[in-house]
mmCIF file with all atom_site columns, C-alpha atoms in Angstrom:
data_model
loop_
_atom_site.group_PDB
_atom_site.id
_atom_site.type_symbol
_atom_site.label_atom_id
_atom_site.label_alt_id
_atom_site.label_comp_id
_atom_site.label_asym_id
_atom_site.label_entity_id
_atom_site.label_seq_id
_atom_site.pdbx_PDB_ins_code
_atom_site.Cartn_x
_atom_site.Cartn_y
_atom_site.Cartn_z
_atom_site.occupancy
_atom_site.B_iso_or_equiv
_atom_site.pdbx_formal_charge
_atom_site.auth_seq_id
_atom_site.auth_comp_id
_atom_site.auth_asym_id
_atom_site.auth_atom_id
_atom_site.pdbx_PDB_model_num
ATOM 1   C CA . MET A 1 1   ? 43.813 116.815 52.988 1.00 47.00 ? 807 MET A CA 1
ATOM 2   C CA . SER A 1 2   ? 40.500 118.538 53.119 1.00 59.00 ? 808 SER A CA 1
ATOM 3   C CA . GLY A 1 3   ? 37.637 116.601 54.596 1.00 70.00 ? 809 GLY A CA 1
ATOM 4   C CA . ARG A 1 4   ? 39.913 114.486 56.770 1.00 75.00 ? 810 ARG A CA 1
ATOM 5   C CA . ARG A 1 5   ? 40.024 114.812 60.499 1.00 78.00 ? 811 ARG A CA 1
ATOM 6   C CA . VAL A 1 6   ? 41.975 113.260 63.307 1.00 84.00 ? 812 VAL A CA 1
ATOM 7   C CA . VAL A 1 7   ? 40.071 112.043 66.337 1.00 84.00 ? 813 VAL A CA 1
ATOM 8   C CA . VAL A 1 8   ? 41.962 111.071 69.463 1.00 86.00 ? 814 VAL A CA 1
ATOM 9   C CA . PHE A 1 9   ? 40.396 108.689 71.946 1.00 87.00 ? 815 PHE A CA 1
ATOM 10  C CA . SER A 1 10  ? 41.665 108.361 75.491 1.00 89.00 ? 816 SER A CA 1
ATOM 11  C CA . SER A 1 11  ? 41.179 104.596 75.562 1.00 88.00 ? 817 SER A CA 1
ATOM 12  C CA . ALA A 1 12  ? 40.360 101.548 73.480 1.00 86.00 ? 818 ALA A CA 1
ATOM 13  C CA . ALA A 1 13  ? 37.056 101.372 75.364 1.00 89.00 ? 819 ALA A CA 1
ATOM 14  C CA . GLU A 1 14  ? 36.075 104.712 73.809 1.00 91.00 ? 820 GLU A CA 1
ATOM 15  C CA . LEU A 1 15  ? 37.590 103.954 70.406 1.00 91.00 ? 821 LEU A CA 1
ATOM 16  C CA . GLY A 1 16  ? 35.934 100.551 69.901 1.00 92.00 ? 822 GLY A CA 1
ATOM 17  C CA . PRO A 1 17  ? 32.288 101.613 69.613 1.00 94.00 ? 823 PRO A CA 1
ATOM 18  C CA . ALA A 1 18  ? 33.184 104.666 67.513 1.00 92.00 ? 824 ALA A CA 1
ATOM 19  C CA . LEU A 1 19  ? 35.248 102.535 65.144 1.00 92.00 ? 825 LEU A CA 1
ATOM 20  C CA . ALA A 1 20  ? 32.486 99.929  64.807 1.00 94.00 ? 826 ALA A CA 1
ATOM 21  C CA . HIS A 1 21  ? 29.954 102.635 63.986 1.00 94.00 ? 827 HIS A CA 1
ATOM 22  C CA . LEU A 1 22  ? 32.354 104.178 61.450 1.00 92.00 ? 828 LEU A CA 1
ATOM 23  C CA . VAL A 1 23  ? 32.877 100.808 59.731 1.00 93.00 ? 829 VAL A CA 1
ATOM 24  C CA . ALA A 1 24  ? 29.139 100.128 59.714 1.00 95.00 ? 830 ALA A CA 1
ATOM 25  C CA . SER A 1 25  ? 28.278 103.569 58.315 1.00 93.00 ? 831 SER A CA 1
ATOM 26  C CA . ARG A 1 26  ? 30.928 103.279 55.576 1.00 92.00 ? 832 ARG A CA 1
ATOM 27  C CA . ALA A 1 27  ? 29.643 99.793  54.788 1.00 93.00 ? 833 ALA A CA 1
ATOM 28  C CA . ASP A 1 28  ? 26.046 101.021 54.533 1.00 94.00 ? 834 ASP A CA 1
ATOM 29  C CA . LYS A 1 29  ? 27.077 103.829 52.174 1.00 92.00 ? 835 LYS A CA 1
ATOM 30  C CA . ALA A 1 30  ? 29.213 101.547 49.996 1.00 89.00 ? 836 ALA A CA 1
ATOM 31  C CA . LEU A 1 31  ? 26.450 98.931  49.815 1.00 90.00 ? 837 LEU A CA 1
ATOM 32  C CA . LEU A 1 32  ? 23.932 101.555 48.723 1.00 91.00 ? 838 LEU A CA 1
ATOM 33  C CA . ASP A 1 33  ? 26.321 103.084 46.182 1.00 87.00 ? 839 ASP A CA 1
ATOM 34  C CA . HIS A 1 34  ? 28.117 99.986  44.876 1.00 81.00 ? 840 HIS A CA 1
ATOM 35  C CA . GLY A 1 35  ? 26.488 96.834  46.258 1.00 84.00 ? 841 GLY A CA 1
ATOM 36  C CA . GLN A 1 36  ? 29.719 95.789  47.982 1.00 84.00 ? 842 GLN A CA 1
ATOM 37  C CA . PHE A 1 37  ? 31.923 96.999  50.846 1.00 88.00 ? 843 PHE A CA 1
ATOM 38  C CA . SER A 1 38  ? 35.680 96.439  50.917 1.00 88.00 ? 844 SER A CA 1
ATOM 39  C CA . LEU A 1 39  ? 37.598 96.481  54.193 1.00 90.00 ? 845 LEU A CA 1
ATOM 40  C CA . GLY A 1 40  ? 41.299 96.060  54.868 1.00 89.00 ? 846 GLY A CA 1
ATOM 41  C CA . LEU A 1 41  ? 42.089 94.677  58.321 1.00 91.00 ? 847 LEU A CA 1
ATOM 42  C CA . SER A 1 42  ? 45.259 94.430  60.352 1.00 89.00 ? 848 SER A CA 1
ATOM 43  C CA . GLY A 1 43  ? 45.889 92.505  63.550 1.00 87.00 ? 849 GLY A CA 1
ATOM 44  C CA . GLY A 1 44  ? 46.907 93.616  67.015 1.00 87.00 ? 850 GLY A CA 1
ATOM 45  C CA . SER A 1 45  ? 44.341 95.305  69.223 1.00 88.00 ? 851 SER A CA 1
ATOM 46  C CA . LEU A 1 46  ? 42.001 95.767  66.259 1.00 89.00 ? 852 LEU A CA 1
ATOM 47  C CA . VAL A 1 47  ? 40.977 92.093  66.428 1.00 92.00 ? 853 VAL A CA 1
ATOM 48  C CA . SER A 1 48  ? 39.570 92.190  69.950 1.00 92.00 ? 854 SER A CA 1
ATOM 49  C CA . MET A 1 49  ? 38.102 95.657  69.466 1.00 93.00 ? 855 MET A CA 1
ATOM 50  C CA . LEU A 1 50  ? 36.126 94.807  66.336 1.00 94.00 ? 856 LEU A CA 1
ATOM 51  C CA . SER A 1 51  ? 35.155 91.332  67.560 1.00 95.00 ? 857 SER A CA 1
ATOM 52  C CA . LYS A 1 52  ? 33.519 92.936  70.587 1.00 95.00 ? 858 LYS A CA 1
ATOM 53  C CA . GLU A 1 53  ? 31.899 95.943  68.947 1.00 95.00 ? 859 GLU A CA 1
ATOM 54  C CA . LEU A 1 54  ? 30.811 94.957  65.419 1.00 96.00 ? 860 LEU A CA 1
ATOM 55  C CA . PRO A 1 55  ? 28.610 91.991  66.426 1.00 96.00 ? 861 PRO A CA 1
ATOM 56  C CA . ALA A 1 56  ? 26.898 94.243  68.974 1.00 96.00 ? 862 ALA A CA 1
ATOM 57  C CA . LEU A 1 57  ? 25.560 96.500  66.221 1.00 95.00 ? 863 LEU A CA 1
ATOM 58  C CA . PRO A 1 58  ? 21.939 95.808  65.346 1.00 91.00 ? 864 PRO A CA 1
ATOM 59  C CA . ASP A 1 59  ? 21.132 94.916  61.731 1.00 91.00 ? 865 ASP A CA 1
ATOM 60  C CA . LEU A 1 60  ? 24.787 94.576  60.690 1.00 93.00 ? 866 LEU A CA 1
ATOM 61  C CA . ASP A 1 61  ? 24.818 92.827  57.312 1.00 92.00 ? 867 ASP A CA 1
ATOM 62  C CA . CYS A 1 62  ? 28.250 91.646  56.173 1.00 95.00 ? 868 CYS A CA 1
ATOM 63  C CA . SER A 1 63  ? 27.010 89.357  53.420 1.00 94.00 ? 869 SER A CA 1
ATOM 64  C CA . HIS A 1 64  ? 28.367 91.668  50.697 1.00 92.00 ? 870 HIS A CA 1
ATOM 65  C CA . TRP A 1 65  ? 31.667 92.579  52.321 1.00 92.00 ? 871 TRP A CA 1
ATOM 66  C CA . LEU A 1 66  ? 35.083 91.867  50.885 1.00 91.00 ? 872 LEU A CA 1
ATOM 67  C CA . VAL A 1 67  ? 37.741 91.670  53.596 1.00 92.00 ? 873 VAL A CA 1
ATOM 68  C CA . VAL A 1 68  ? 41.446 91.673  52.807 1.00 91.00 ? 874 VAL A CA 1
ATOM 69  C CA . PHE A 1 69  ? 44.396 91.809  55.163 1.00 90.00 ? 875 PHE A CA 1
ATOM 70  C CA . CYS A 1 70  ? 46.872 94.662  55.350 1.00 86.00 ? 876 CYS A CA 1
ATOM 71  C CA . ASP A 1 71  ? 49.356 92.504  57.182 1.00 82.00 ? 877 ASP A CA 1
ATOM 72  C CA . ASP A 1 72  ? 49.617 88.884  58.169 1.00 83.00 ? 878 ASP A CA 1
ATOM 73  C CA . ARG A 1 73  ? 52.237 86.441  59.276 1.00 87.00 ? 879 ARG A CA 1
ATOM 74  C CA . LEU A 1 74  ? 53.016 83.295  57.372 1.00 89.00 ? 880 LEU A CA 1
ATOM 75  C CA . VAL A 1 75  ? 52.083 80.871  60.117 1.00 89.00 ? 881 VAL A CA 1
ATOM 76  C CA . PRO A 1 76  ? 49.225 78.353  60.378 1.00 88.00 ? 882 PRO A CA 1
ATOM 77  C CA . PHE A 1 77  ? 45.767 79.852  60.822 1.00 90.00 ? 883 PHE A CA 1
ATOM 78  C CA . ASP A 1 78  ? 45.517 78.439  64.365 1.00 91.00 ? 884 ASP A CA 1
ATOM 79  C CA . ASP A 1 79  ? 48.712 80.244  65.431 1.00 89.00 ? 885 ASP A CA 1
ATOM 80  C CA . GLY A 1 80  ? 48.052 83.275  67.648 1.00 87.00 ? 886 GLY A CA 1
ATOM 81  C CA . GLU A 1 81  ? 50.215 85.385  65.331 1.00 87.00 ? 887 GLU A CA 1
ATOM 82  C CA . ASN A 1 82  ? 48.049 84.807  62.226 1.00 90.00 ? 888 ASN A CA 1
ATOM 83  C CA . THR A 1 83  ? 45.846 87.840  61.554 1.00 91.00 ? 889 THR A CA 1
ATOM 84  C CA . TYR A 1 84  ? 43.289 85.961  59.460 1.00 93.00 ? 890 TYR A CA 1
ATOM 85  C CA . GLY A 1 85  ? 42.993 83.176  62.045 1.00 93.00 ? 891 GLY A CA 1
ATOM 86  C CA . LEU A 1 86  ? 42.426 85.657  64.860 1.00 94.00 ? 892 LEU A CA 1
ATOM 87  C CA . HIS A 1 87  ? 39.741 87.540  62.943 1.00 94.00 ? 893 HIS A CA 1
ATOM 88  C CA . LYS A 1 88  ? 38.126 84.270  61.797 1.00 95.00 ? 894 LYS A CA 1
ATOM 89  C CA . ASN A 1 89  ? 37.847 82.909  65.333 1.00 95.00 ? 895 ASN A CA 1
ATOM 90  C CA . GLN A 1 90  ? 37.022 86.134  67.132 1.00 95.00 ? 896 GLN A CA 1
ATOM 91  C CA . LEU A 1 91  ? 35.056 88.174  64.568 1.00 95.00 ? 897 LEU A CA 1
ATOM 92  C CA . PHE A 1 92  ? 33.969 86.306  61.442 1.00 95.00 ? 898 PHE A CA 1
ATOM 93  C CA . SER A 1 93  ? 32.408 83.536  63.532 1.00 94.00 ? 899 SER A CA 1
ATOM 94  C CA . LYS A 1 94  ? 30.074 86.184  65.046 1.00 95.00 ? 900 LYS A CA 1
ATOM 95  C CA . ILE A 1 95  ? 28.981 88.008  61.873 1.00 95.00 ? 901 ILE A CA 1
ATOM 96  C CA . ASN A 1 96  ? 27.368 86.867  58.635 1.00 94.00 ? 902 ASN A CA 1
ATOM 97  C CA . ILE A 1 97  ? 30.343 87.217  56.306 1.00 94.00 ? 903 ILE A CA 1
ATOM 98  C CA . PRO A 1 98  ? 30.649 84.342  53.837 1.00 93.00 ? 904 PRO A CA 1
ATOM 99  C CA . ASP A 1 99  ? 33.994 82.585  53.424 1.00 92.00 ? 905 ASP A CA 1
ATOM 100 C CA . SER A 1 100 ? 34.050 83.877  49.847 1.00 90.00 ? 906 SER A CA 1
ATOM 101 C CA . GLY A 1 101 ? 34.056 87.420  51.241 1.00 91.00 ? 907 GLY A CA 1
ATOM 102 C CA . VAL A 1 102 ? 37.419 86.960  52.959 1.00 93.00 ? 908 VAL A CA 1
ATOM 103 C CA . LEU A 1 103 ? 40.747 86.880  51.104 1.00 92.00 ? 909 LEU A CA 1
ATOM 104 C CA . ALA A 1 104 ? 43.258 84.947  53.191 1.00 93.00 ? 910 ALA A CA 1
ATOM 105 C CA . ILE A 1 105 ? 46.830 83.899  52.583 1.00 91.00 ? 911 ILE A CA 1
ATOM 106 C CA . ASP A 1 106 ? 47.710 80.267  51.906 1.00 93.00 ? 912 ASP A CA 1
ATOM 107 C CA . PRO A 1 107 ? 49.974 79.320  54.836 1.00 91.00 ? 913 PRO A CA 1
ATOM 108 C CA . SER A 1 108 ? 51.075 76.085  53.154 1.00 93.00 ? 914 SER A CA 1
ATOM 109 C CA . LEU A 1 109 ? 53.154 78.034  50.611 1.00 92.00 ? 915 LEU A CA 1
ATOM 110 C CA . SER A 1 110 ? 56.667 79.451  50.892 1.00 92.00 ? 916 SER A CA 1
ATOM 111 C CA . VAL A 1 111 ? 56.950 83.160  51.674 1.00 91.00 ? 917 VAL A CA 1
ATOM 112 C CA . GLN A 1 112 ? 57.549 84.095  48.030 1.00 91.00 ? 918 GLN A CA 1
ATOM 113 C CA . GLU A 1 113 ? 54.804 81.803  46.715 1.00 92.00 ? 919 GLU A CA 1
ATOM 114 C CA . CYS A 1 114 ? 52.412 83.068  49.381 1.00 91.00 ? 920 CYS A CA 1
ATOM 115 C CA . ALA A 1 115 ? 53.059 86.713  48.497 1.00 90.00 ? 921 ALA A CA 1
ATOM 116 C CA . GLU A 1 116 ? 52.617 86.004  44.796 1.00 91.00 ? 922 GLU A CA 1
ATOM 117 C CA . ASP A 1 117 ? 49.434 84.005  45.447 1.00 92.00 ? 923 ASP A CA 1
ATOM 118 C CA . TYR A 1 118 ? 47.918 86.755  47.594 1.00 90.00 ? 924 TYR A CA 1
ATOM 119 C CA . ALA A 1 119 ? 48.839 89.413  45.026 1.00 89.00 ? 925 ALA A CA 1
ATOM 120 C CA . ARG A 1 120 ? 47.141 87.273  42.366 1.00 90.00 ? 926 ARG A CA 1
ATOM 121 C CA . LYS A 1 121 ? 44.003 86.956  44.516 1.00 90.00 ? 927 LYS A CA 1
ATOM 122 C CA . LEU A 1 122 ? 43.892 90.729  45.021 1.00 86.00 ? 928 LEU A CA 1
ATOM 123 C CA . LYS A 1 123 ? 44.353 91.375  41.296 1.00 85.00 ? 929 LYS A CA 1
ATOM 124 C CA . GLU A 1 124 ? 41.576 88.882  40.527 1.00 85.00 ? 930 GLU A CA 1
ATOM 125 C CA . CYS A 1 125 ? 39.227 90.761  42.846 1.00 80.00 ? 931 CYS A CA 1
ATOM 126 C CA . TRP A 1 126 ? 39.978 94.026  41.073 1.00 71.00 ? 932 TRP A CA 1
ATOM 127 C CA . ARG A 1 127 ? 39.674 92.359  37.652 1.00 67.00 ? 933 ARG A CA 1
ATOM 128 C CA . VAL A 1 128 ? 36.176 91.207  38.566 1.00 59.00 ? 934 VAL A CA 1
ATOM 129 C CA . VAL A 1 129 ? 35.368 94.644  39.952 1.00 54.00 ? 935 VAL A CA 1
ATOM 130 C CA . LYS A 1 130 ? 36.617 96.360  36.778 1.00 53.00 ? 936 LYS A CA 1
ATOM 131 C CA . ALA A 1 131 ? 34.303 94.120  34.741 1.00 52.00 ? 937 ALA A CA 1
ATOM 132 C CA . ARG A 1 132 ? 31.426 95.445  36.863 1.00 52.00 ? 938 ARG A CA 1
ATOM 133 C CA . PRO A 1 133 ? 32.119 99.183  37.213 1.00 50.00 ? 939 PRO A CA 1
ATOM 134 C CA . TYR A 1 134 ? 29.121 99.657  39.479 1.00 48.00 ? 940 TYR A CA 1
ATOM 135 C CA . LEU A 1 135 ? 31.033 97.631  42.101 1.00 47.00 ? 941 LEU A CA 1
ATOM 136 C CA . GLN A 1 136 ? 34.134 99.837  42.192 1.00 45.00 ? 942 GLN A CA 1
ATOM 137 C CA . PRO A 1 137 ? 35.717 99.481  45.616 1.00 46.00 ? 943 PRO A CA 1
ATOM 138 C CA . GLU A 1 138 ? 36.012 102.633 47.616 1.00 47.00 ? 944 GLU A CA 1
ATOM 139 C CA . TRP A 1 139 ? 38.908 102.388 50.041 1.00 44.00 ? 945 TRP A CA 1
ATOM 140 C CA . SER A 1 140 ? 38.866 104.831 52.902 1.00 42.00 ? 946 SER A CA 1
ATOM 141 C CA . PRO A 1 141 ? 42.169 104.835 54.734 1.00 40.00 ? 947 PRO A CA 1
ATOM 142 C CA . ALA A 1 142 ? 41.937 104.767 58.495 1.00 40.00 ? 948 ALA A CA 1
ATOM 143 C CA . THR A 1 143 ? 44.688 104.273 60.986 1.00 38.00 ? 949 THR A CA 1
ATOM 144 C CA . VAL A 1 144 ? 43.955 102.766 64.352 1.00 38.00 ? 950 VAL A CA 1
ATOM 145 C CA . SER A 1 145 ? 46.656 102.621 66.959 1.00 36.00 ? 951 SER A CA 1
ATOM 146 C CA . CYS A 1 146 ? 46.558 101.884 70.653 1.00 36.00 ? 952 CYS A CA 1
ATOM 147 C CA . SER A 1 147 ? 49.527 102.381 72.915 1.00 35.00 ? 953 SER A CA 1
ATOM 148 C CA . GLY A 1 148 ? 51.598 99.249  73.315 1.00 36.00 ? 954 GLY A CA 1
ATOM 149 C CA . SER A 1 149 ? 50.521 97.702  70.026 1.00 36.00 ? 955 SER A CA 1
ATOM 150 C CA . GLN A 1 150 ? 53.198 96.305  67.728 1.00 33.00 ? 956 GLN A CA 1
ATOM 151 C CA . MET A 1 151 ? 53.674 96.923  64.050 1.00 33.00 ? 957 MET A CA 1
ATOM 152 C CA . ASN A 1 152 ? 54.165 93.818  61.920 1.00 34.00 ? 958 ASN A CA 1
ATOM 153 C CA . GLN A 1 153 ? 55.941 93.722  58.597 1.00 32.00 ? 959 GLN A CA 1
ATOM 154 C CA . PRO A 1 154 ? 53.352 93.302  55.847 1.00 35.00 ? 960 PRO A CA 1
ATOM 155 C CA . LEU A 1 155 ? 53.535 90.130  53.820 1.00 34.00 ? 961 LEU A CA 1
ATOM 156 C CA . LEU A 1 156 ? 53.247 92.129  50.628 1.00 34.00 ? 962 LEU A CA 1
ATOM 157 C CA . PRO A 1 157 ? 55.412 95.187  49.888 1.00 33.00 ? 963 PRO A CA 1
#
């Protein structure tokens, strides 16, 4: 793909600040262009990296962010394996993102019900966005991987 580049960092310590600045710059652009920024998060080493680096950025405004999860485990939010719970405790508690800006699973449901519920929530977000074309989400795929991190099966196919 033209315009895409691969950047290799020798350590998470080097990757963290660069990733935080990338997220912040994409958020600033999306907010100027659309009034909203959409971000898909996964778990693993990303949680500690973003929870350290994003709050350290001056003037970071997350009040118009929409955060969804690319993977999560169907366990209670206080379980160390729950992606939303980890981000909530380690990141969201340090930035000004409203609860309404975070789409989380409902861990009280069965696996099938949970997947269907989350799919419905995602569709509802896009339905609202389609009704306001000036808020079209702009997803920019980014892959972050650190050696030793594990891949989890996504809740949704």
